[in-house]
Coordinates of C-alpha atoms in Angstrom, one line a residue:
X754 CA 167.7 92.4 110.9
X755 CA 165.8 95.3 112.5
X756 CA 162.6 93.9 114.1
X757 CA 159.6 96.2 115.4
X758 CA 157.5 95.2 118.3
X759 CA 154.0 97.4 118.5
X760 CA 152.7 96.5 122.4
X761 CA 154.4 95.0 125.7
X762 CA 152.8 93.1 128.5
X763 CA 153.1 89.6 127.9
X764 CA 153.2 88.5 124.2
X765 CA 155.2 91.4 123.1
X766 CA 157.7 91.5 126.0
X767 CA 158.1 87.8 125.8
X768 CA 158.9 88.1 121.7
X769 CA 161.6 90.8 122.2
X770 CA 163.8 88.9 125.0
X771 CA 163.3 85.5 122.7
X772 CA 164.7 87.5 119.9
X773 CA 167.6 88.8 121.7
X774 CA 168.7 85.4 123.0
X775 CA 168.3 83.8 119.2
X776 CA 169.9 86.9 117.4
X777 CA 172.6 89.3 119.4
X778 CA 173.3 91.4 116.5
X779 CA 169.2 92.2 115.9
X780 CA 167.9 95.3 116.3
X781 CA 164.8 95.2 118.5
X782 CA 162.5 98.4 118.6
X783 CA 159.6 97.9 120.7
X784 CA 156.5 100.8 121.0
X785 CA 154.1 100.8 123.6
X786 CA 150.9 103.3 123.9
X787 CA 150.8 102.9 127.7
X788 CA 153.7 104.6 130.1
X789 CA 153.9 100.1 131.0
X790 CA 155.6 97.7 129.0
X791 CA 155.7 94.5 130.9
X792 CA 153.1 94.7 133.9
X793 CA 151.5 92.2 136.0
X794 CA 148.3 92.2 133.9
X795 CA 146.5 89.3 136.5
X796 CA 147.3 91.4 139.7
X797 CA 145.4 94.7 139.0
X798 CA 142.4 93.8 140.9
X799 CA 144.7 92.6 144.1
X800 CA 146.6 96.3 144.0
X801 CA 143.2 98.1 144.4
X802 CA 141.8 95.5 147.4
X803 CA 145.4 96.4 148.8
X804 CA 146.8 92.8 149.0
X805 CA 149.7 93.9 147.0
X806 CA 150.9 97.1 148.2
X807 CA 153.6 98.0 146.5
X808 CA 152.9 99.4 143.1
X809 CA 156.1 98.7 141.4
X810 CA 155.8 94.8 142.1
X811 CA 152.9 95.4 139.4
X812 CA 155.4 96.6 136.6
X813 CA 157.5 93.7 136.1
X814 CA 160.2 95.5 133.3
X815 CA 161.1 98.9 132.7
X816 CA 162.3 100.4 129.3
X817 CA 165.6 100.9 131.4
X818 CA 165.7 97.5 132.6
X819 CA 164.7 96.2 129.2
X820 CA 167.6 98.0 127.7
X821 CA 170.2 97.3 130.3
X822 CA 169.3 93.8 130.1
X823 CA 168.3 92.7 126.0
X824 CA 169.9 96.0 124.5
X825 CA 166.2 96.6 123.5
X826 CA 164.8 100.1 122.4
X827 CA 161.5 100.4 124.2
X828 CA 159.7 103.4 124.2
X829 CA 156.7 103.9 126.2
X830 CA 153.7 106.5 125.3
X831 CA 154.7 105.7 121.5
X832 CA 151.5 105.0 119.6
X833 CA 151.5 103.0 116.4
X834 CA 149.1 104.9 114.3
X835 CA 149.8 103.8 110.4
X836 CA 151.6 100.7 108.9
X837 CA 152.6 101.4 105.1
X838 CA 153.5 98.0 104.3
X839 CA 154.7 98.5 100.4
X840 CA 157.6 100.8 102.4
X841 CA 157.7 98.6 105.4
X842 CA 157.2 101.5 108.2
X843 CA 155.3 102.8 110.9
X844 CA 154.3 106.0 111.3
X845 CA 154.4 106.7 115.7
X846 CA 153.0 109.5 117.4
X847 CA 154.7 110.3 120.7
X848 CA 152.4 111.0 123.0
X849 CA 154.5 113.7 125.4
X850 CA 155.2 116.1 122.4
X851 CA 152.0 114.7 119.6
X852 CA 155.5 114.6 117.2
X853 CA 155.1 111.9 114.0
X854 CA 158.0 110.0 113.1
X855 CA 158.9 107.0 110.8
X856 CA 159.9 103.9 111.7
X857 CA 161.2 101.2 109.8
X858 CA 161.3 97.3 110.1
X859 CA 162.2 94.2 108.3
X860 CA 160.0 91.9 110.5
X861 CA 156.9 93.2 112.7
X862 CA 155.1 92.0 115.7
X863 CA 151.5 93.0 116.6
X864 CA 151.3 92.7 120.2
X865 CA 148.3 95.2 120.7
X866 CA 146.4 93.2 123.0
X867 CA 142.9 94.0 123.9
X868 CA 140.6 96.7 125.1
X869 CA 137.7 96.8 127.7
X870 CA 134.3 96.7 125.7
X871 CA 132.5 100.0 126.9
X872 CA 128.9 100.1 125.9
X873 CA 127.4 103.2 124.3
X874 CA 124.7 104.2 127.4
X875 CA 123.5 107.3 128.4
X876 CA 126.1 108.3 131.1
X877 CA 128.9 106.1 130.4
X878 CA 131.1 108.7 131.0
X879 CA 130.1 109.5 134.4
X880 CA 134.0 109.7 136.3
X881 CA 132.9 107.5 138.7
X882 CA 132.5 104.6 135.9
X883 CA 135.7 102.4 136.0
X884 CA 137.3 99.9 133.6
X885 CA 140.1 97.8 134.8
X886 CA 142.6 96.7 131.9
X887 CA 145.5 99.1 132.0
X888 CA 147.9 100.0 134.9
X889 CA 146.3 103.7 134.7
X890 CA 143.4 102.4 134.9
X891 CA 144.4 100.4 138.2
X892 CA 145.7 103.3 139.5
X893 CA 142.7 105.6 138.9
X894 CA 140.7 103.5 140.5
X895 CA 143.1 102.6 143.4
X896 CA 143.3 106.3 144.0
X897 CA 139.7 106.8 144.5
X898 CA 138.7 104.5 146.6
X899 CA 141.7 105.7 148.4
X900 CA 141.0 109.4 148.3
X901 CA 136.6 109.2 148.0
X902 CA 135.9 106.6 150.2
X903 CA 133.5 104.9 148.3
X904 CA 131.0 103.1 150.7
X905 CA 129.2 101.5 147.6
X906 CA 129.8 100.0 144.4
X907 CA 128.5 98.5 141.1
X908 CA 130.6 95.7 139.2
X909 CA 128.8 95.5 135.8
X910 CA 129.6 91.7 134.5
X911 CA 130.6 88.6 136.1
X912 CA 133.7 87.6 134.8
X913 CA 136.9 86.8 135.8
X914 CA 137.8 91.3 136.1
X915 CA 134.5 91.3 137.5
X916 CA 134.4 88.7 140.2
X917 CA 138.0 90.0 141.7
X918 CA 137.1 93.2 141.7
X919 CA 134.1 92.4 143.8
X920 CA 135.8 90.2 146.2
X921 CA 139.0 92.7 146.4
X922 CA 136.0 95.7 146.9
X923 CA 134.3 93.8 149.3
X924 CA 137.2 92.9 151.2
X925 CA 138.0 97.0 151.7
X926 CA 134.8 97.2 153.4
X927 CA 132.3 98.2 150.3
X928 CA 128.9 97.1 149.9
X929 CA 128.9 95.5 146.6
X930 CA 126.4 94.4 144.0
X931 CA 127.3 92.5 140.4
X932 CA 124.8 93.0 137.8
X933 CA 125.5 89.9 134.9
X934 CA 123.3 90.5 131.7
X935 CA 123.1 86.3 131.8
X936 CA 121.5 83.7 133.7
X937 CA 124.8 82.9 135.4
X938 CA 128.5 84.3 136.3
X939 CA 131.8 83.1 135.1
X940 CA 131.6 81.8 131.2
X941 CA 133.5 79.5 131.4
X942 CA 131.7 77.3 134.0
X943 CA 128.0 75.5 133.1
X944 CA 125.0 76.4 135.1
X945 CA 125.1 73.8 137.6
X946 CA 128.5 74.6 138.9
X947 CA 128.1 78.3 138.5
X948 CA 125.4 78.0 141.3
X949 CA 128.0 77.3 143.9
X950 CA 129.8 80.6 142.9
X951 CA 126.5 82.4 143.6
X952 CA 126.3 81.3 147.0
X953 CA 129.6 81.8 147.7
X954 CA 129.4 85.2 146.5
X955 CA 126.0 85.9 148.8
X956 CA 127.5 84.6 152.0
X957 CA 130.5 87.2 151.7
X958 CA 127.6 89.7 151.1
X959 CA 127.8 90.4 147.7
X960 CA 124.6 91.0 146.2
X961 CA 124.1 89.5 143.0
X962 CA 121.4 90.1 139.9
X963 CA 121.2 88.0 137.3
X964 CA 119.3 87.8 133.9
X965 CA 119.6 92.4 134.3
X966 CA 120.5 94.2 131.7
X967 CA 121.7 98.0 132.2
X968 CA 120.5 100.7 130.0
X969 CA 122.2 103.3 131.2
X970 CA 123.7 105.7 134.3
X971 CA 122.5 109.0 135.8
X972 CA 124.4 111.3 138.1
X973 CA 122.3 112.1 141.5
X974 CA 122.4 115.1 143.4
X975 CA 124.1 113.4 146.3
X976 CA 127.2 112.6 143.4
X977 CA 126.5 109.0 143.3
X978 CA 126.2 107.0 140.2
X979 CA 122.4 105.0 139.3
X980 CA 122.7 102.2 137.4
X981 CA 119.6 101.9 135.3
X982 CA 118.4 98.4 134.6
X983 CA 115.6 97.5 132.2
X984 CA 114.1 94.6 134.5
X985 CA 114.3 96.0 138.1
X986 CA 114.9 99.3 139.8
X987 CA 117.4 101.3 139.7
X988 CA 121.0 100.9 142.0
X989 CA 122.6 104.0 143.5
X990 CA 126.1 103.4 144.2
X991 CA 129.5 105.2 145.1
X992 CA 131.3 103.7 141.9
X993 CA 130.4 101.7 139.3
X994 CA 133.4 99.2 137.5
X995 CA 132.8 97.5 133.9
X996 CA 133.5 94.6 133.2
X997 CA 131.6 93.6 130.4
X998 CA 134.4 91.9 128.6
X999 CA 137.2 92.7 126.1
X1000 CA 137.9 93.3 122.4
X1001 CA 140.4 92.5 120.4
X1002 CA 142.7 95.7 119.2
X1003 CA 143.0 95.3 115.6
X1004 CA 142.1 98.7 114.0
X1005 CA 145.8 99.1 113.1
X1006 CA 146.1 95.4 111.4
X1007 CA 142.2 96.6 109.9
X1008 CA 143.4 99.5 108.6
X1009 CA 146.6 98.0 106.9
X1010 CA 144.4 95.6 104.9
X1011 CA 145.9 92.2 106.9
X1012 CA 143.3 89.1 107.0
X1013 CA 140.9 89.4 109.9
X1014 CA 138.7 86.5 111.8
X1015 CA 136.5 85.9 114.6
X1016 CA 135.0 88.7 116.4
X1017 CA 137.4 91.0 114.5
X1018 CA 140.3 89.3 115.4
X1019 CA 143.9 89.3 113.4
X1020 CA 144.5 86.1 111.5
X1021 CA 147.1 84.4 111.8
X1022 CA 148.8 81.5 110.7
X1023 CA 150.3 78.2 113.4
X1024 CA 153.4 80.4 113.0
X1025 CA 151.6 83.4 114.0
X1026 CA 152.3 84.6 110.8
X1027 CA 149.4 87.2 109.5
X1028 CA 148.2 87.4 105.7
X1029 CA 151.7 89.7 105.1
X1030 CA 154.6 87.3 105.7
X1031 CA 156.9 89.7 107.0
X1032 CA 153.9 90.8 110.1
X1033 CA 152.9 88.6 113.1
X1034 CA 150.5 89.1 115.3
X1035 CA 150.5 87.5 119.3
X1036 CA 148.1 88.2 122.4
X1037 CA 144.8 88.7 123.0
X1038 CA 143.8 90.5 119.5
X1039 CA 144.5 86.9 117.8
X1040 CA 142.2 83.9 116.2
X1041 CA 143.5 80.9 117.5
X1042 CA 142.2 76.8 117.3
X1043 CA 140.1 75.9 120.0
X1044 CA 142.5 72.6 120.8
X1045 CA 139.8 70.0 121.8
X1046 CA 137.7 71.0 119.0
X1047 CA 139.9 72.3 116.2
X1048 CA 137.7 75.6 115.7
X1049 CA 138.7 79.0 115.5
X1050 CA 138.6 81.1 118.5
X1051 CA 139.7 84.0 120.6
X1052 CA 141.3 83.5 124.0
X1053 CA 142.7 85.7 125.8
X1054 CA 144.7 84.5 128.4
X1055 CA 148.3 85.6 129.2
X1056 CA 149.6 82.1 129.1
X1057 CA 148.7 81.7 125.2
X1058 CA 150.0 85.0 124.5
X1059 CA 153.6 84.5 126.2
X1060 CA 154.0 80.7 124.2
X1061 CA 152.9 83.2 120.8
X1062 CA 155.2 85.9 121.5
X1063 CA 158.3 83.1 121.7
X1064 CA 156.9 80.9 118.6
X1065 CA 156.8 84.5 116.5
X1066 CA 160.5 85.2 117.5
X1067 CA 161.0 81.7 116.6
X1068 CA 159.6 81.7 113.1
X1069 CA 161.7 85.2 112.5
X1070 CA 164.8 83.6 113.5
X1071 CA 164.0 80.5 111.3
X1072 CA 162.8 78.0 113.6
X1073 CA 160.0 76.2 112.4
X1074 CA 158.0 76.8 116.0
X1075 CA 154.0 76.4 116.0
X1076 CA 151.2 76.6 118.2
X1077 CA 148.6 74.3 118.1
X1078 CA 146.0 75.7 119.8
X1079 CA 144.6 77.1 123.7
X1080 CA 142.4 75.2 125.6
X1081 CA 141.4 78.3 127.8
X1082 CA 142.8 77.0 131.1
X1083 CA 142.0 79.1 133.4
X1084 CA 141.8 79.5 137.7
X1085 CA 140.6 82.1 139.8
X1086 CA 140.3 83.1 143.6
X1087 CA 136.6 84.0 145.0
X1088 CA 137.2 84.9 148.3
X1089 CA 138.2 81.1 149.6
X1090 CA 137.2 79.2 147.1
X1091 CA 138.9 78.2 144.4
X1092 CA 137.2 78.0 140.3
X1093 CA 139.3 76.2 138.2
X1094 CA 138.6 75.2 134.5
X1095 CA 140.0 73.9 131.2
X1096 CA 138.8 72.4 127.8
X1097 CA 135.0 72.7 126.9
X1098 CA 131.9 73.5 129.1
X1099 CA 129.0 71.1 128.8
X1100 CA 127.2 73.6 126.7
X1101 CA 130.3 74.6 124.1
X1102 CA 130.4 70.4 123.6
X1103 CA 127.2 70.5 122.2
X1104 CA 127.7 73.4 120.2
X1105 CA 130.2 71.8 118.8
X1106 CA 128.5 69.1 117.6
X1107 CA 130.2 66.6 119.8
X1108 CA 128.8 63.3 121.7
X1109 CA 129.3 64.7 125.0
X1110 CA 128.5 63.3 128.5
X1111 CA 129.7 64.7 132.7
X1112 CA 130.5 63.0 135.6
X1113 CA 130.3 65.1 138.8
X1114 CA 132.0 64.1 141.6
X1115 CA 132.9 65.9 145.1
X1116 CA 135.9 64.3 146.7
X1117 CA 137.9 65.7 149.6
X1118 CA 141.3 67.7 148.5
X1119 CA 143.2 65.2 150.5
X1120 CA 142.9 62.1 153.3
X1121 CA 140.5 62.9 155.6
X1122 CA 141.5 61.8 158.3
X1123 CA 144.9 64.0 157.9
X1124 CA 143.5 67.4 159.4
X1125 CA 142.5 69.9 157.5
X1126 CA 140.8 68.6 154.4
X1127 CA 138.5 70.2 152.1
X1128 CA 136.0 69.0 150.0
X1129 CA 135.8 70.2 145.9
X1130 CA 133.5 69.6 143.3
X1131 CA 134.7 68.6 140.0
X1132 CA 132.4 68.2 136.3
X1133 CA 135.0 66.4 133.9
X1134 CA 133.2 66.2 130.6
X1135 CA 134.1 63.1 127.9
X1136 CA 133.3 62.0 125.0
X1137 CA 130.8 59.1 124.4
X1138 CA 132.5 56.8 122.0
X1139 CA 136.1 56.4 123.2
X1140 CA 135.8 58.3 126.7
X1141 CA 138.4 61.1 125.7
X1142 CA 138.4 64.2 128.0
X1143 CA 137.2 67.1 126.8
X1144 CA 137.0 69.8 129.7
X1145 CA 136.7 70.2 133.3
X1146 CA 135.5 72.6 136.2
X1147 CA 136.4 72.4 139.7
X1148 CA 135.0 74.5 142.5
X1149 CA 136.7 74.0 145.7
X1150 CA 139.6 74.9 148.1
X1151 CA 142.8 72.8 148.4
X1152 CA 144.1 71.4 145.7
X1153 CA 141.5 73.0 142.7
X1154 CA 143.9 74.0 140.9
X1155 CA 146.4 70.7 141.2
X1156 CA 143.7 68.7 139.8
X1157 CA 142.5 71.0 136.7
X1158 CA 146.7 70.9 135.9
X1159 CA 146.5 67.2 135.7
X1160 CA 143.2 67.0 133.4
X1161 CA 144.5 70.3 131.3
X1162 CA 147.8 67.6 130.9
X1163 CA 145.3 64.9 130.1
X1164 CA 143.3 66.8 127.1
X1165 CA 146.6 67.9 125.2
X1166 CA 147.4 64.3 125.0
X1167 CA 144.4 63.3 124.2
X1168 CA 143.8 60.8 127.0
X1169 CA 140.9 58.7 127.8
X1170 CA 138.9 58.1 130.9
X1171 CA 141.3 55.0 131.1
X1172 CA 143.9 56.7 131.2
X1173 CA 142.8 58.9 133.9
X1174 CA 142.5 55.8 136.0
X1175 CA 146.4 54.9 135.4
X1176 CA 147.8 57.9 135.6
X1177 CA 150.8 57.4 139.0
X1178 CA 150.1 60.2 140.6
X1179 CA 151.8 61.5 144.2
X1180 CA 150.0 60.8 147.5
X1181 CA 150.7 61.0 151.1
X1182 CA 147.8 61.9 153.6
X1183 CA 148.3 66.1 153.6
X1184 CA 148.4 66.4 150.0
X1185 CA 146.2 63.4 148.2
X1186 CA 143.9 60.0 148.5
X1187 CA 145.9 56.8 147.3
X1188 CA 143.3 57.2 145.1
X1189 CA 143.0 60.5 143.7
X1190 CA 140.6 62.6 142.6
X1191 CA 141.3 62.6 138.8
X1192 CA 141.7 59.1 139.8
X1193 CA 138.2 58.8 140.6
X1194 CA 137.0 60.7 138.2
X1195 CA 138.2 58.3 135.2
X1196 CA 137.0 55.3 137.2
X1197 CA 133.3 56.6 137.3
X1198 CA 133.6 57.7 133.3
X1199 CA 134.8 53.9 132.9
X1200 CA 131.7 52.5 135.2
X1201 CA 129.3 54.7 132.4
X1202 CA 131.0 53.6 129.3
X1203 CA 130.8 50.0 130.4
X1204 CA 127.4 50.4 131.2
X1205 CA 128.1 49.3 135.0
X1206 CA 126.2 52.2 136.1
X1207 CA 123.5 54.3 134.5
X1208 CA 123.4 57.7 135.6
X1209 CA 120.9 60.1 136.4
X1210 CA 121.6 63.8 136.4

């Protein structure tokens, strides 16, 4: 069986060493368009605020180790430009010598990922306008802050690229400003909690505008960028980064006539099988089910993409592996705080048409009278009727990310708030309260349902 592998990073790298350990004999061919096949996609923001220094901790596999390792053929700068499915091929275009070749496969995997949305503006491709997705990319813009000096810069979108990139900037010394189109940063958190993120971002001096939209860039005389925005005045900065989002890359899958979903996405299957039994399709450029509510969606997170790349190999090596769906759990640093998330926002539980109520809460991360404690706020969101969990958001320092673990746990199997309130979880004075915060959190969902309390938000 001779199985091809079009993109790395984390779906694709994770496929090709599954296959290898189901099937010895195999013969794994795996083309990437980068000069990367298995990077630390999560750290790029933390190599250009130098708190990782070395760049080769950023590329965690080599072709040579790949090979020396799996026996697998990877080939980097190989770009996948054609698939002929009646002849099961791809035509490849080596990027060093622009040669076309052939190559043939019994099974294929589509691990193409995504790419950064860049908006058609006037002056969009000014040189000192960044994205941050590849490790060329980190390295362009690691080299000129290095080499330029920037003093300034504008992060276009509040996301998770664009948040790290401001805290990592800031922390080298830059004056930074994030311009988000919306009323609030971070998607994946409601209003209310967002809020905290804006001050925390102000009291590290990051300047924030919100509700702006940018309509384009000019050059200045001086060599700096201006960032034109259609409800205030222009900026004038050093550098300017986007980070306006991503999109899935499925012009290839497009192009070969495979089944395409949300957003342009590639369709696939709960054995990440596309609409051509012989293709699959992992990573960021694939629908998946929302878990919690059963609807389609696109994720992109590198923990959903490493479980697809194994269920694919799975499925090609005739085990019956599926995926059921992400949850979008998700955690990211801001300086010293701590924003952690999973399951459904307030906002997407109405969308979805569910009976949706909150509790917030703001317990300490542990005892406090054990030095040293913190305090977090958490928003668990549940359902009406029968008090099942449907998402959370915690905003804190300590232990943020423990918590959001335990409830992420709690909504894939479908617990209650009652079962929040037995779960036996560990406590001693550094670490936790005898009664915990998830703890809590189910008791005061129980008080609502009874009708013990009535709450006011």
């Amino acid at each position: 069986m001779k199985v091809v592998i079009i993109g790395g990073v984390a779906g694709g790298a994770t496929a090709a060493a599954r296959l290898r350990r189901l099937d010895e004999n195999a013969q794994i061919v795996m083309l990437e368009r980068s000069g990367y096949v298995s990077y630390a996609n999560c750290g790029l923001p933390y190599y250009v605020g130098g708190v990782i220094t070395d760049r080769r901790k950023l590329t965690l596999q080599t072709p040579e180790s790949f090979h020396d390792r799996f026996r697998i053929d990877v080939r980097v700068r190989q770009e996948a430009v054609e698939i002929d499915r009646a002849s099961k091929a791809i035509k490849v275009r080596n990027l060093e010598t622009d040669e076309v070749y052939r190559e043939s496969y019994d099974k294929l995997i589509l691990s193409p990922g995504a790419h950064a949305v860049i908006p058609n503006l006037p002056g969009i491709d000014n040189e000192r306008i960044f994205t941050l997705r590849t490790v060329e990319d980190t390295f362009k813009v690691h080299g000129f802050v290095e080499t330029a000096r920037p003093a300034s810069a504008v992060v276009v979108g509040g996301g998770f690229i664009g948040l790290e990139m401001a805290e990592n900037l800031r922390d080298r010394g830059l004056d930074v400003t994030v311009v988000q189109r919306g009323g609030h940063v971070m998607p994946t958190l409601d209003a209310d909690m967002a809020a905290i993120a804006h001050n925390h971002l102000r009291s590290h001096g990051v300047k924030l505008l919100l509700n702006s939209d940018v309509t384009g860039f000019e050059e200045r005389a001086d060599g700096a960028v201006q960032t034109n925005l259609a409800q205030s005045g222009p900026l004038a900065a050093d550098m300017v980064v986007l980070a306006v989002g991503v999109a899935p890359e499925s012009a290839l899958a497009r192009e070969a006539g495979l089944d395409l979903g949300v957003r342009g996405s590639i369709k696939v299957d709960e054995h990440m099988r596309t609409s051509d039994s012989d293709i699959y399709a992992v990573g960021d450029a694939v629908q998946v089910k929302n878990y919690v509510t059963g609807q389609d969606a696109l994720i992109a997170l590198a923990g959903p993409a490493n479980k697809q790349g194994r269920i694919a190999a799975d499925n090609i090596c005739g085990i019956a592996s599926t995926f059921t769906g992400s949850q979008g759990s998700s955690v990211l640093k801001l300086f010293d705080l701590t924003i952690a998330t999973t399951g459904l926002t307030e906002i997407a539980a109405k969308a979805a048409g569910l009976d949706a109520d909150y509790v917030i809460l703001s317990p300490a991360s542990h005892a406090t009278y054990y030095p040293g404690a913190g305090s977090m706020t958490m928003k668990v969101l549940f359902e009406r009727g029968d008090g099942r969990i449907l998402g959370a958001q915690i905003i804190g320092t300590d232990g943020a990310d423990k918590r959001i673990d335990v409830i992420a746990t709690a909504i894939r199997a479908e617990m209650t708030a009652a079962d929040l309130t037995e779960l036996d979880l560990a406590y001693a004075p550094p670490y936790s309260s005898a009664k915990d915060p998830v703890n809590m959190a189910g008791y005061m969902i129980e008080n609502i349902l009874e009708g013990r309390v009535e709450q006011l938000t």
